[in-house]
Coordinates of C-alpha atoms in Angstrom, one line a residue:
X1418 CA 4.8 -1.7 -3.1
X1419 CA 6.1 -2.1 -6.7
X1420 CA 6.5 1.0 -8.8
X1421 CA 4.4 -0.6 -11.5
X1422 CA 1.3 0.0 -9.4
X1423 CA 2.0 3.8 -8.9
X1424 CA -0.3 5.0 -11.7
X1425 CA -3.1 2.6 -10.6
X1426 CA -2.9 3.8 -7.0
X1427 CA -3.0 7.4 -8.1
X1428 CA -6.3 6.8 -10.0
X1429 CA -7.7 4.8 -7.0
X1430 CA -6.9 7.7 -4.6
X1431 CA -8.6 10.2 -6.9
X1432 CA -11.8 8.1 -6.8
X1433 CA -11.6 7.6 -3.1
X1434 CA -11.1 11.3 -2.5
X1435 CA -14.0 12.2 -4.9
X1436 CA -16.3 9.7 -3.1
X1437 CA -15.2 10.8 0.4
X1438 CA -14.1 14.5 0.4
X1439 CA -12.4 16.4 3.1
X1440 CA -15.4 18.7 3.3
X1441 CA -19.0 18.5 2.0
X1442 CA -19.6 20.2 -1.3
X1443 CA -22.9 20.6 -3.3
X1444 CA -22.1 18.1 -6.0
X1445 CA -20.9 15.4 -3.6
X1446 CA -23.8 16.2 -1.2
X1447 CA -26.4 15.6 -4.0
X1448 CA -24.9 12.2 -4.7
X1449 CA -24.6 11.2 -1.0
X1450 CA -27.9 12.5 0.2
X1451 CA -29.9 13.7 -2.9
X1452 CA -31.9 16.5 -1.5
X1453 CA -32.1 17.5 2.1
X1454 CA -33.8 20.4 3.9
X1455 CA -31.9 23.7 3.6
X1456 CA -31.4 23.7 7.4
X1457 CA -28.9 20.8 7.0
X1458 CA -25.5 22.5 7.2
X1459 CA -22.0 21.3 6.5
X1460 CA -21.3 21.0 10.2
X1461 CA -24.0 18.4 10.5
X1462 CA -22.3 16.3 7.9
X1463 CA -18.8 16.8 9.4
X1464 CA -19.3 14.0 12.1
X1465 CA -19.8 11.6 9.3
X1466 CA -16.9 12.8 7.1
X1467 CA -14.2 13.5 9.7
X1468 CA -13.9 10.1 11.5
X1469 CA -14.0 8.2 8.2
X1470 CA -11.8 10.5 6.1
X1471 CA -9.2 10.7 8.8
X1472 CA -8.8 6.9 8.9
X1473 CA -8.6 6.7 5.1
X1474 CA -5.9 9.4 5.2
X1475 CA -3.8 7.4 7.7
X1476 CA -3.0 5.0 4.8
X1477 CA -3.5 1.3 4.2
X1478 CA -2.0 -0.5 1.3
X1479 CA -5.1 -0.2 -0.9
X1480 CA -4.5 -3.8 -2.1
X1481 CA -8.2 -4.6 -2.3
X1482 CA -9.1 -1.9 -4.8
X1483 CA -5.9 -2.6 -6.6
X1484 CA -7.0 -6.3 -6.9
X1485 CA -10.3 -5.1 -8.2
X1486 CA -8.8 -3.0 -11.0
X1487 CA -6.0 -5.5 -11.9
X1488 CA -8.6 -8.3 -12.1
X1489 CA -10.9 -6.3 -14.4
X1490 CA -7.9 -5.4 -16.6
X1491 CA -6.7 -9.1 -16.7
X1492 CA -10.2 -10.3 -17.8
X1493 CA -10.5 -7.6 -20.4
X1494 CA -7.1 -8.5 -21.8
X1495 CA -8.1 -12.1 -22.1
X1496 CA -11.4 -11.2 -23.9
X1497 CA -9.9 -8.6 -26.3
X1498 CA -6.5 -10.1 -27.0
X1499 CA -2.9 -9.1 -26.0
X1500 CA -2.5 -6.8 -28.9
X1501 CA -5.9 -5.0 -28.7
X1502 CA -6.7 -1.7 -27.2
X1503 CA -8.6 -2.2 -23.9
X1504 CA -12.1 -0.8 -23.7
X1505 CA -11.2 2.1 -21.6
X1506 CA -14.8 2.7 -20.3
X1507 CA -14.8 -0.7 -18.7
X1508 CA -11.5 -0.2 -17.0
X1509 CA -12.6 3.3 -15.9
X1510 CA -15.6 1.7 -14.4
X1511 CA -13.3 -0.6 -12.3
X1512 CA -11.5 2.4 -11.0
X1513 CA -14.8 4.1 -10.2
X1514 CA -15.8 1.1 -8.1
X1515 CA -12.6 1.4 -5.9
X1516 CA -14.5 3.0 -3.0
X1517 CA -16.8 0.0 -2.7
X1518 CA -14.1 -2.2 -1.2
X1519 CA -12.0 0.4 0.5
X1520 CA -14.9 2.0 2.4
X1521 CA -16.2 -1.3 3.6
X1522 CA -12.7 -2.1 4.9
X1523 CA -12.4 1.4 6.6
X1524 CA -15.9 1.0 8.2
X1525 CA -15.1 -2.4 9.5
X1526 CA -11.9 -1.2 11.2
X1527 CA -13.8 1.5 13.0
X1528 CA -16.3 -1.0 14.3
X1529 CA -13.7 -3.7 15.0
X1530 CA -11.8 -1.3 17.2
X1531 CA -14.8 -0.6 19.3
X1532 CA -15.8 -4.2 19.6
X1533 CA -12.3 -5.2 20.6
X1534 CA -11.8 -2.2 22.8
X1535 CA -8.7 -1.2 20.9
X1536 CA -7.1 2.2 21.6
X1537 CA -5.0 2.6 18.5
X1538 CA -5.3 2.1 14.7
X1539 CA -2.5 2.8 12.3
X1540 CA -0.4 4.4 14.9
X1541 CA -3.0 7.0 16.0
X1542 CA -5.8 7.0 18.5
X1543 CA -8.8 4.9 17.2
X1544 CA -11.8 6.7 15.9
X1545 CA -13.9 6.1 19.0
X1546 CA -11.2 7.5 21.2
X1547 CA -10.9 10.7 19.2
X1548 CA -14.5 11.3 18.2
X1549 CA -16.5 9.4 20.8
X1550 CA -18.0 5.9 20.6
X1551 CA -21.4 7.1 19.4
X1552 CA -20.1 9.3 16.6
X1553 CA -17.6 6.5 15.5
X1554 CA -20.4 3.9 15.3
X1555 CA -22.6 6.1 13.4
X1556 CA -20.0 7.3 11.0
X1557 CA -18.7 3.8 10.2
X1558 CA -22.3 2.5 9.7
X1559 CA -22.9 5.5 7.3
X1560 CA -19.8 4.6 5.4
X1561 CA -21.1 1.1 4.5
X1562 CA -24.1 2.9 2.9
X1563 CA -22.0 5.5 1.2
X1564 CA -19.8 2.9 -0.5
X1565 CA -22.3 1.7 -3.1
X1566 CA -23.0 5.3 -4.3
X1567 CA -20.2 4.5 -6.8
X1568 CA -22.6 1.9 -8.2
X1569 CA -25.4 4.4 -8.5
X1570 CA -23.1 6.8 -10.5
X1571 CA -21.7 4.1 -12.8
X1572 CA -22.6 4.4 -16.4
X1573 CA -24.0 0.9 -16.9
X1574 CA -27.4 -0.6 -17.3
X1575 CA -29.8 -1.1 -14.4
X1576 CA -29.4 -4.8 -14.7
X1577 CA -25.6 -4.5 -14.3
X1578 CA -26.1 -2.2 -11.2
X1579 CA -28.4 -4.8 -9.8
X1580 CA -25.7 -7.5 -10.1
X1581 CA -23.2 -5.3 -8.4
X1582 CA -25.7 -4.4 -5.6
X1583 CA -26.6 -8.1 -5.0
X1584 CA -22.9 -9.0 -4.7
X1585 CA -22.2 -6.1 -2.4
X1586 CA -25.1 -7.0 -0.1
X1587 CA -24.2 -10.7 0.0
X1588 CA -20.5 -10.1 0.9
X1589 CA -21.4 -7.6 3.7
X1590 CA -23.8 -10.2 5.2
X1591 CA -20.9 -12.6 5.1
X1592 CA -18.5 -10.1 6.6
X1593 CA -20.8 -9.6 9.6
X1594 CA -21.3 -13.3 10.1
X1595 CA -17.5 -13.7 10.3
X1596 CA -17.3 -10.9 12.9
X1597 CA -20.2 -12.5 14.9
X1598 CA -18.2 -15.7 15.1
X1599 CA -15.1 -14.0 16.2
X1600 CA -16.9 -12.0 18.9
X1601 CA -18.7 -14.9 20.3
X1602 CA -15.4 -16.9 20.6
X1603 CA -13.4 -14.3 22.5
X1604 CA -16.3 -13.5 24.7
X1605 CA -16.6 -17.2 25.7
X1606 CA -13.2 -17.9 27.4
X1607 CA -14.0 -21.7 27.8
X1608 CA -14.8 -22.4 24.0
X1609 CA -12.2 -23.3 21.5
X1610 CA -13.3 -23.6 17.9
X1611 CA -11.9 -26.3 15.6
X1612 CA -9.4 -25.3 13.0
X1613 CA -12.2 -25.8 10.3
X1614 CA -14.4 -23.4 12.2
X1615 CA -11.6 -20.8 12.5
X1616 CA -10.9 -21.0 8.7
X1617 CA -14.7 -20.6 8.0
X1618 CA -14.6 -17.5 10.2
X1619 CA -11.6 -15.8 8.5
X1620 CA -12.9 -16.7 5.1
X1621 CA -15.9 -14.5 6.0
X1622 CA -14.4 -11.8 8.2
X1623 CA -11.3 -11.2 6.1
X1624 CA -11.7 -13.2 2.9
X1625 CA -15.0 -11.7 2.0
X1626 CA -13.4 -8.3 1.2
X1627 CA -10.9 -9.9 -1.1
X1628 CA -13.8 -11.8 -2.7
X1629 CA -15.8 -8.6 -3.1
X1630 CA -12.8 -6.9 -4.8
X1631 CA -12.2 -9.8 -7.2
X1632 CA -15.9 -10.4 -8.1
X1633 CA -16.5 -6.6 -8.6
X1634 CA -13.6 -6.4 -10.9
X1635 CA -14.7 -9.4 -13.0
X1636 CA -18.3 -8.0 -13.2
X1637 CA -17.1 -4.6 -14.2
X1638 CA -15.2 -6.2 -17.1
X1639 CA -18.2 -8.1 -18.2
X1640 CA -17.6 -11.5 -16.7
X1641 CA -20.4 -14.0 -16.1
X1642 CA -21.6 -14.6 -12.5
X1643 CA -19.9 -18.0 -12.6
X1644 CA -16.6 -16.6 -13.6
X1645 CA -16.8 -13.8 -10.9
X1646 CA -17.7 -16.5 -8.2
X1647 CA -14.7 -18.6 -9.1
X1648 CA -12.4 -15.6 -8.8
X1649 CA -14.1 -14.7 -5.5
X1650 CA -13.5 -18.1 -3.9
X1651 CA -9.8 -18.0 -4.7
X1652 CA -9.4 -14.3 -3.5
X1653 CA -11.3 -15.3 -0.3
X1654 CA -8.7 -18.1 0.3
X1655 CA -5.9 -15.6 -0.2
X1656 CA -7.5 -13.1 2.1
X1657 CA -7.8 -15.8 4.8
X1658 CA -4.1 -16.6 4.5
X1659 CA -3.4 -12.9 5.1
X1660 CA -5.5 -13.0 8.3
X1661 CA -3.6 -15.9 9.6
X1662 CA -0.3 -14.3 8.9
X1663 CA -1.6 -11.1 10.5
X1664 CA -2.5 -13.2 13.6
X1665 CA 1.1 -14.6 13.5
X1666 CA 2.5 -10.9 13.2
X1667 CA 0.5 -10.0 16.2
X1668 CA 2.6 -12.5 18.3
X1669 CA 5.9 -11.7 16.7
X1670 CA 6.9 -8.2 15.4
X1671 CA 3.5 -6.7 16.2
X1672 CA 0.9 -5.3 13.8
X1673 CA 1.8 -1.8 12.4
X1674 CA 0.1 0.8 14.5
X1675 CA -0.9 -1.7 17.2
X1676 CA 0.9 -3.2 20.3
X1677 CA 2.5 -6.7 20.2
X1678 CA 0.1 -9.3 21.7
X1679 CA -3.0 -7.2 21.9
X1680 CA -4.9 -10.3 20.5
X1681 CA -4.1 -12.0 23.9
X1682 CA -5.6 -9.2 25.9
X1683 CA -8.7 -9.4 23.7
X1684 CA -8.9 -13.1 24.1
X1685 CA -8.8 -13.8 20.4
X1686 CA -8.9 -17.5 19.4
X1687 CA -6.3 -17.1 16.6
X1688 CA -4.8 -20.1 14.7
X1689 CA -1.7 -20.2 16.8
X1690 CA -3.8 -20.5 19.9
X1691 CA -5.9 -23.4 18.3
X1692 CA -2.8 -25.2 17.2
X1693 CA -1.2 -25.0 20.6
X1694 CA -4.4 -26.3 22.2
X1695 CA -4.6 -29.3 19.9
X1696 CA -1.1 -30.6 20.9
X1697 CA -0.5 -29.2 24.4
X1698 CA -0.8 -31.1 27.6
X1699 CA -3.6 -30.2 30.0
X1700 CA -1.0 -28.3 32.2
X1701 CA 0.1 -26.3 29.1
X1702 CA -3.5 -25.5 28.1
X1703 CA -4.1 -24.4 31.7
X1704 CA -0.9 -22.2 31.8
X1705 CA -2.0 -20.5 28.5
X1706 CA -5.6 -19.9 29.8
X1707 CA -4.1 -18.4 33.0
X1708 CA -2.0 -16.0 30.9
X1709 CA -5.1 -15.0 28.8
X1710 CA -7.1 -14.3 32.0
X1711 CA -4.3 -12.3 33.6
X1712 CA -3.6 -10.2 30.4
X1713 CA -7.4 -9.5 30.1
X1714 CA -7.4 -8.2 33.6
X1715 CA -4.2 -6.2 33.6
X1716 CA -4.0 -4.9 30.0
X1717 CA -1.4 -4.9 27.3
X1718 CA 1.6 -4.1 29.7
X1719 CA 1.0 -7.3 31.7
X1720 CA 3.9 -9.7 31.9
X1721 CA 1.3 -12.4 31.0
X1722 CA 1.3 -11.2 27.4
X1723 CA 4.9 -12.1 26.9
X1724 CA 4.4 -15.3 28.8
X1725 CA 1.6 -16.4 26.5
X1726 CA 3.6 -15.4 23.4
X1727 CA 6.6 -17.6 24.7
X1728 CA 4.3 -20.6 25.2
X1729 CA 2.9 -20.3 21.7
X1730 CA 6.2 -19.7 20.1
X1731 CA 8.2 -22.4 21.9
X1732 CA 5.5 -25.0 21.2
X1733 CA 5.9 -24.4 17.4
X1734 CA 2.2 -23.3 17.1
X1735 CA 3.3 -19.9 15.7
X1736 CA 5.5 -21.4 13.0
X1737 CA 2.8 -23.9 12.0
X1738 CA 0.2 -21.1 11.7
X1739 CA 2.7 -19.1 9.6
X1740 CA 3.2 -22.2 7.3
X1741 CA -0.6 -22.6 6.9
X1742 CA -1.2 -19.0 6.1
X1743 CA 1.6 -18.9 3.6
X1744 CA 0.3 -22.1 1.9
X1745 CA -3.2 -20.6 1.5
X1746 CA -1.7 -17.4 -0.1
X1747 CA 0.7 -19.4 -2.3
X1748 CA -1.8 -21.9 -3.6
X1749 CA -4.4 -19.3 -3.9
X1750 CA -2.2 -17.0 -6.0
X1751 CA -1.2 -19.8 -8.3
X1752 CA -4.8 -20.8 -8.9
X1753 CA -5.9 -17.2 -9.4
X1754 CA -3.2 -16.7 -12.1
X1755 CA -4.5 -19.8 -13.9
X1756 CA -7.9 -18.1 -14.3
X1757 CA -6.3 -16.1 -17.2
X1758 CA -4.4 -16.9 -20.3
X1759 CA -0.5 -17.4 -20.1
X1760 CA 1.3 -14.2 -20.8
X1761 CA -1.5 -12.0 -19.5
X1762 CA 0.4 -9.0 -18.1
X1763 CA -2.2 -7.7 -15.7
X1764 CA -2.6 -11.2 -14.3
X1765 CA 1.1 -11.4 -13.7
X1766 CA 0.7 -8.0 -11.9
X1767 CA -1.8 -9.6 -9.6
X1768 CA 0.7 -12.2 -8.6
X1769 CA 3.3 -9.4 -8.2
X1770 CA 0.9 -7.5 -5.9
X1771 CA 0.4 -10.5 -3.6
X1772 CA 4.1 -11.3 -3.7
X1773 CA 4.9 -7.7 -2.6
X1774 CA 2.6 -7.9 0.3
X1775 CA 3.9 -11.2 1.8
X1776 CA 7.3 -9.9 3.0
X1777 CA 5.6 -7.1 4.8
X1778 CA 3.6 -9.5 7.0
X1779 CA 5.9 -12.4 7.4

């Protein structure tokens, strides 16, 4: 990622580590749990911290909290003028809210791996493999509730906290709706959603975290609800584009830390699959369906995985999906930049952020 983001990322990491430490301490414990009986010991809290902290430590691009901070900075710059000193307390508030989006993302990955029966994440054993399914489910669920502690500790009015909480709760409901759609589709092997239904699913499942980041940044900087919602809609479109490209990557180079074609084993109705089904003959659809069934039965090392990838690639469906995802990202980035005044450096940095991410996933 571009070097201009290094100081931002350093501050983001500080906030994430303070909100989710390696080990429990008295100050953090009071923020996370207020007061609990003295018989509660650090080893009782460790099954919450260890699975979640270990996944955070494995990396991730942190582009969502970075989007949050850059959006806040861009809005503040518009409001205060290019030559003015930014109100540092508002920018500090944006950094303080970084765990809100990163923790939701982390929790959703742990749950997603369980729901998809995935063994690996970011090149290591998935949390439920290392710590057990029961501990992983509980720790990830807890992290959803730890995330908004950063709202509680923010030095703003009760009304501003209420706006942030309402946004957070809405986006989490939307996130789980998207996941519910995805689960239902890959459970029902006979059902194929329309392209429109697929886009609605990814706008919720993936786009909602980008939306949460953008809207949180706007609210932290003092934007109106309408201004925040406009930024959120565009960010969700960009997030949906990233999900489509991620689906393509699964069938080409393979996602980092995962095995190429594991979406086929899981029976996911990704956009390349839907585009193939729209244009293939009945014999072609039957051949792909047979590959999916065989891959689900045999696992990731089944020859049926590569057979399915070949069908999708040779039909042009993979290339068409890549084009659709790229278009959503490109158009979304252009419109997002237009939310701010020309020459706004933080807004230009947002475009640089997305541009730097695209080569990594194409």
